Coordinates of C-alpha atoms in Angstrom, one line a residue:
M1 CA 9.0 -18.1 -4.0
S2 CA 9.0 -21.7 -2.8
Q3 CA 8.9 -23.7 -6.1
A4 CA 7.3 -26.7 -4.5
S5 CA 4.4 -24.9 -3.0
G6 CA 4.1 -21.9 -5.3
V7 CA 3.9 -19.4 -2.5
Y8 CA 5.7 -16.1 -2.1
L9 CA 8.2 -16.7 0.7
S10 CA 10.9 -14.4 2.0
A11 CA 14.1 -15.9 3.4
H12 CA 12.6 -15.3 6.9
E13 CA 9.4 -17.2 5.9
R14 CA 11.3 -20.1 4.3
A15 CA 13.5 -20.5 7.4
I16 CA 10.4 -20.6 9.7
H17 CA 8.5 -22.8 7.3
S18 CA 11.4 -25.4 7.3
R19 CA 11.4 -25.7 11.1
P20 CA 10.7 -29.3 12.2
K21 CA 8.3 -28.2 14.9
A22 CA 6.6 -25.2 16.3
P23 CA 8.7 -22.7 18.2
R24 CA 8.6 -22.6 22.0
G25 CA 5.5 -21.0 23.4
L26 CA 3.4 -21.4 20.2
S27 CA -0.2 -22.1 21.2
A28 CA -1.4 -25.6 20.4
R29 CA -4.6 -24.0 19.2
M30 CA -4.2 -23.2 15.6
G31 CA -6.9 -21.8 13.4
A32 CA -7.8 -23.7 10.2
A33 CA -7.0 -22.3 6.8
R34 CA -9.2 -19.5 5.6
P35 CA -9.8 -18.5 2.0
C36 CA -8.7 -15.1 0.6
S37 CA -11.1 -12.3 0.8
A38 CA -12.8 -11.5 -2.4
G39 CA -11.1 -9.2 -4.9
P40 CA -7.5 -8.8 -5.9
Y41 CA -6.5 -6.6 -2.9
P42 CA -7.2 -8.5 0.3
R43 CA -6.2 -6.4 3.3
R44 CA -6.8 -7.0 7.0
T45 CA -6.9 -10.8 7.0
S46 CA -4.6 -13.5 8.2
L47 CA -1.7 -14.5 5.9
F48 CA -0.5 -17.8 7.3
H49 CA 0.5 -19.2 10.6
L50 CA 4.2 -19.2 10.3
C51 CA 4.9 -22.7 11.5
I52 CA 3.3 -25.6 9.7
S53 CA 4.8 -28.8 8.7
Q54 CA 3.5 -29.6 5.2
P55 CA 4.4 -27.3 2.3
S56 CA 1.1 -28.1 0.7
A57 CA -0.7 -26.6 3.6
M58 CA 0.5 -23.1 2.7
G59 CA -1.7 -20.8 0.7
H60 CA -1.9 -21.1 -3.1
H61 CA -0.3 -18.7 -5.5
H62 CA -2.6 -17.9 -8.3
S63 CA -3.5 -15.3 -10.9
T64 CA -6.8 -13.6 -10.6
A65 CA -9.0 -12.3 -13.3
T66 CA -7.3 -9.0 -13.1
G67 CA -3.9 -10.4 -13.5
H68 CA -2.8 -10.0 -9.9
I69 CA -1.3 -12.5 -7.5
R70 CA -2.2 -13.2 -3.9
H71 CA -2.0 -15.6 -1.0
D72 CA -4.5 -17.8 0.9
S73 CA -4.8 -17.1 4.6
F74 CA -3.9 -18.8 7.9
I75 CA -4.3 -17.7 11.5
R76 CA -3.0 -18.6 14.9
T77 CA -4.8 -17.8 18.1
I78 CA -3.5 -16.5 21.4
S79 CA -5.3 -15.9 24.7
P80 CA -4.9 -12.3 26.0
T81 CA -3.9 -12.2 29.7
H82 CA -3.5 -8.4 30.1
S83 CA -5.8 -5.4 30.0
F84 CA -4.9 -2.9 27.3
S85 CA -8.0 -0.8 26.9
S86 CA -5.8 2.3 26.5
F87 CA -4.4 0.8 23.3
S88 CA -7.4 -0.6 21.6
S89 CA -11.2 -0.6 22.1
K90 CA -11.2 -4.1 20.9
V91 CA -9.5 -7.0 22.7
V92 CA -6.9 -8.6 20.4
N93 CA -7.5 -12.3 20.9
E94 CA -5.7 -13.6 17.8
T95 CA -2.5 -12.8 16.0
Q96 CA -3.6 -11.7 12.5
L97 CA -1.0 -11.2 9.8
F98 CA -1.5 -9.2 6.7
H99 CA -1.5 -10.1 3.0
C100 CA 1.3 -8.7 0.8
L101 CA 0.1 -6.6 -2.1
P102 CA -0.5 -8.4 -5.3
L103 CA 2.3 -8.1 -7.9
P104 CA 1.0 -6.3 -11.0
R105 CA 1.8 -7.6 -14.4
G106 CA 4.7 -6.0 -16.2
S107 CA 8.4 -6.2 -16.8
R108 CA 11.2 -4.6 -14.7
D109 CA 13.0 -4.1 -18.1
D110 CA 10.3 -1.5 -19.0
I111 CA 11.2 1.6 -17.0
Y112 CA 7.6 2.7 -16.8
E113 CA 6.3 -0.7 -15.6
L114 CA 9.3 -0.9 -13.2
Q115 CA 7.9 1.9 -11.0
S116 CA 4.8 0.1 -9.7
L117 CA 6.5 -3.3 -9.7
R118 CA 9.4 -2.0 -7.5
M119 CA 7.1 0.0 -5.3
V120 CA 5.0 -3.2 -4.6
L121 CA 8.1 -5.1 -3.6
V122 CA 9.2 -2.3 -1.3
H123 CA 5.7 -2.1 0.3
N124 CA 5.6 -5.8 0.7
Y125 CA 9.0 -5.7 2.5
L126 CA 7.5 -3.3 5.0
I127 CA 4.3 -5.4 5.4
R128 CA 6.4 -8.4 6.0
G129 CA 8.4 -6.4 8.6
Y130 CA 5.3 -5.5 10.6
N131 CA 4.1 -9.1 10.2
T132 CA 7.2 -10.3 11.9
I133 CA 6.7 -7.8 14.7
L134 CA 3.2 -9.0 15.3
Y135 CA 4.2 -12.6 15.2
Y136 CA 7.3 -12.5 17.3
A137 CA 5.8 -10.2 19.9
A138 CA 4.0 -13.2 21.2
E139 CA 7.2 -15.3 21.2
V140 CA 9.6 -13.0 23.2
P141 CA 9.5 -13.7 26.9
P142 CA 8.8 -10.4 28.7
S143 CA 11.1 -11.5 31.5
D144 CA 14.1 -11.9 29.2
T145 CA 15.5 -8.4 29.1
N146 CA 18.2 -9.1 26.5
R147 CA 15.7 -10.7 24.1
V148 CA 13.1 -7.9 24.7
N149 CA 15.7 -5.2 23.9
S150 CA 16.9 -7.0 20.8
F151 CA 13.3 -7.4 19.6
L152 CA 12.6 -3.7 20.3
R153 CA 15.6 -2.7 18.3
Y154 CA 14.3 -4.8 15.4
C155 CA 11.0 -3.1 15.7
E156 CA 12.7 0.3 15.6
L157 CA 14.6 -0.6 12.5
I158 CA 11.4 -1.5 10.7
N159 CA 9.9 1.8 11.7
E160 CA 13.0 3.6 10.5
A161 CA 12.8 1.8 7.2
A162 CA 9.2 2.9 6.7
S163 CA 10.0 6.5 7.7
E164 CA 13.0 6.7 5.4
H165 CA 11.1 5.2 2.5
H166 CA 8.3 7.8 2.8
S167 CA 10.8 10.7 3.4
L168 CA 12.6 9.7 0.2
E169 CA 9.3 9.8 -1.7
E170 CA 8.3 13.2 -0.4
D171 CA 11.8 14.8 -0.7
T172 CA 12.8 13.4 -4.1
Y173 CA 10.7 10.9 -6.0
F174 CA 7.2 12.5 -6.0
P175 CA 8.5 16.1 -6.6
W176 CA 10.5 14.8 -9.6
I177 CA 7.5 13.0 -11.1
E178 CA 5.4 16.1 -10.6
S179 CA 8.0 18.3 -12.3
K180 CA 7.6 16.1 -15.4
I181 CA 3.8 15.6 -15.3
S182 CA 2.0 18.3 -13.4
Q183 CA 2.2 19.9 -10.0
G184 CA -0.1 18.0 -7.5
A185 CA -0.1 14.8 -9.5
M186 CA 1.4 12.9 -6.5
S187 CA -0.2 15.0 -3.8
I188 CA -2.7 12.3 -3.0
N189 CA 0.2 10.1 -1.9
I190 CA 1.6 12.7 0.4
E191 CA -1.8 13.4 1.9
S192 CA -2.2 9.7 2.7
H193 CA 1.2 9.8 4.5
R194 CA -0.5 12.3 6.8
A195 CA -3.4 9.9 7.4
Y196 CA -1.4 7.5 9.4
E197 CA 1.1 9.8 11.0
D198 CA -0.6 9.9 14.4
A199 CA -0.9 6.1 14.5
F200 CA 2.8 5.7 13.4
K201 CA 3.9 8.1 16.2
T202 CA 2.0 6.0 18.7
V203 CA 4.0 3.0 17.6
V204 CA 7.3 4.9 17.8
D205 CA 6.4 6.4 21.2
T206 CA 5.3 3.0 22.6
L207 CA 8.6 1.3 21.7
A208 CA 10.6 4.2 23.1
S209 CA 8.6 4.1 26.4
I210 CA 9.3 0.4 26.8
R211 CA 13.0 0.9 26.0
K212 CA 13.3 3.6 28.6
G213 CA 11.6 1.4 31.2
N214 CA 8.6 3.6 31.5
R215 CA 6.3 0.8 30.4
D216 CA 6.4 -2.9 30.7
F217 CA 6.7 -5.0 27.5
V218 CA 3.3 -6.6 27.1
P219 CA 3.1 -8.4 23.8
E220 CA -0.7 -7.9 23.3
E221 CA -0.4 -4.2 24.0
L222 CA 2.3 -3.8 21.3
Q223 CA 0.3 -5.9 18.9
A224 CA -2.8 -3.7 19.5
V225 CA -0.8 -0.5 18.7
I226 CA 0.5 -2.1 15.5
Y227 CA -3.0 -3.2 14.4
S228 CA -4.3 0.4 14.9
F229 CA -1.4 1.7 12.7
M230 CA -1.7 -0.9 10.0
T231 CA -5.3 -0.1 8.9
P232 CA -4.5 3.4 7.5
F233 CA -0.9 2.3 6.5
L234 CA -2.1 -0.6 4.3
K235 CA -4.6 1.6 2.6
H236 CA -1.9 4.0 1.7
L237 CA 0.5 1.3 0.5
E238 CA -2.2 -0.1 -1.8
D239 CA -3.5 3.3 -3.1
E240 CA -0.1 4.6 -3.9
I241 CA 0.5 1.8 -6.4
K242 CA -2.4 3.0 -8.6
T243 CA -0.8 6.4 -9.1
L244 CA 2.4 4.8 -10.4
R245 CA 0.9 2.7 -13.1
A246 CA 2.7 2.9 -16.4
D247 CA -0.2 4.7 -18.2
N248 CA 0.0 7.5 -15.5
I249 CA 3.7 8.2 -16.0
C250 CA 4.3 7.3 -19.6
S251 CA 4.4 10.9 -20.7
I252 CA 7.8 11.3 -19.0
D253 CA 10.6 10.9 -21.5
R254 CA 12.4 7.6 -21.2
E255 CA 15.8 9.1 -21.2
D256 CA 14.8 11.4 -18.3
W257 CA 13.7 8.3 -16.4
V258 CA 17.0 6.5 -17.1
Q259 CA 19.0 9.5 -15.8
Y260 CA 16.8 9.8 -12.7
E261 CA 17.2 6.1 -11.9
E262 CA 21.0 6.5 -12.0
K263 CA 20.8 9.5 -9.7
M264 CA 18.4 7.7 -7.4
E265 CA 20.6 4.6 -7.2
E266 CA 23.5 6.7 -5.9
M267 CA 21.2 8.5 -3.4
L268 CA 19.9 5.2 -2.0
K269 CA 23.5 4.0 -1.5
S270 CA 24.4 7.1 0.4
R271 CA 21.3 6.9 2.6
S272 CA 21.5 3.2 3.3
N273 CA 23.0 1.7 6.5
P274 CA 25.4 -1.2 5.6
D275 CA 24.9 -2.7 9.1
T276 CA 21.1 -3.0 8.8
T277 CA 19.6 -2.3 5.4
V278 CA 20.8 -5.4 3.6
Q279 CA 19.9 -7.6 6.5
L280 CA 16.4 -6.3 6.7
M281 CA 15.9 -6.7 3.0
V282 CA 17.2 -10.3 3.1
I283 CA 14.9 -11.2 6.0
N284 CA 11.7 -9.5 4.7
G285 CA 12.3 -9.1 1.0
D286 CA 10.7 -11.1 -1.8
G287 CA 13.2 -13.9 -2.3
N288 CA 12.0 -14.7 -5.8
H289 CA 10.4 -11.7 -7.5
G290 CA 12.5 -9.2 -5.6
K291 CA 16.0 -10.8 -5.8
W292 CA 17.0 -8.3 -8.5

């Protein structure tokens, strides 16, 4: 978090926020600040425009009546120049970024409260990742093959991180919890994975098609595909946290949790890519609340 402004900022966001001027190609037309949507879980709304000069212009960090934390919103506008009716029935005429999930109250030193806290941090890492895709899609010159390919590889890595995260949940995490509570206790989460599978596959296929040269890189088209995917994806990310509240899993013996955490740590190490995992976490992770 930026201590001066009191706003959640990842290393990526801090770096952009500190730029002396807007990046090349950024439209001069910037939308004014918009307030958060009502309720502790704002979803499809603009988070911020990533390049502004005054720290005080960033959204406020505050506690709500329910004890959650959220951001205010900003937006930048772009003018679409391509037709992409095959990707979306609605013309994307502004780059909208998405709120991170509010951080629930609790302590990471409490192994029961840790589960939802950590899951929010991981989910926010993924949300930030897709926010960077949406933002930088408009900043990558389609004619610059090297930059386009680098950007596409970054997009693929974010997709791989999302896929790996949910595979780990389905293969290990949820089955273990169900073995300690009751069969089917986590099935709602697995069902919600299925709800966005088709949209996620469209994102993956679109990136692959561009990489193979079967489709031109058109920023607005890629953004439209991401937006279609993010609607069911964000609902899943939000709903899953509710199933991992401490009061839902407190019947599991504490020592069992400790042993499972140790096993999970080793598993995560074995499944991580040293060339990309750390870098993606540094870029998109929560630099304050998630530094542990």
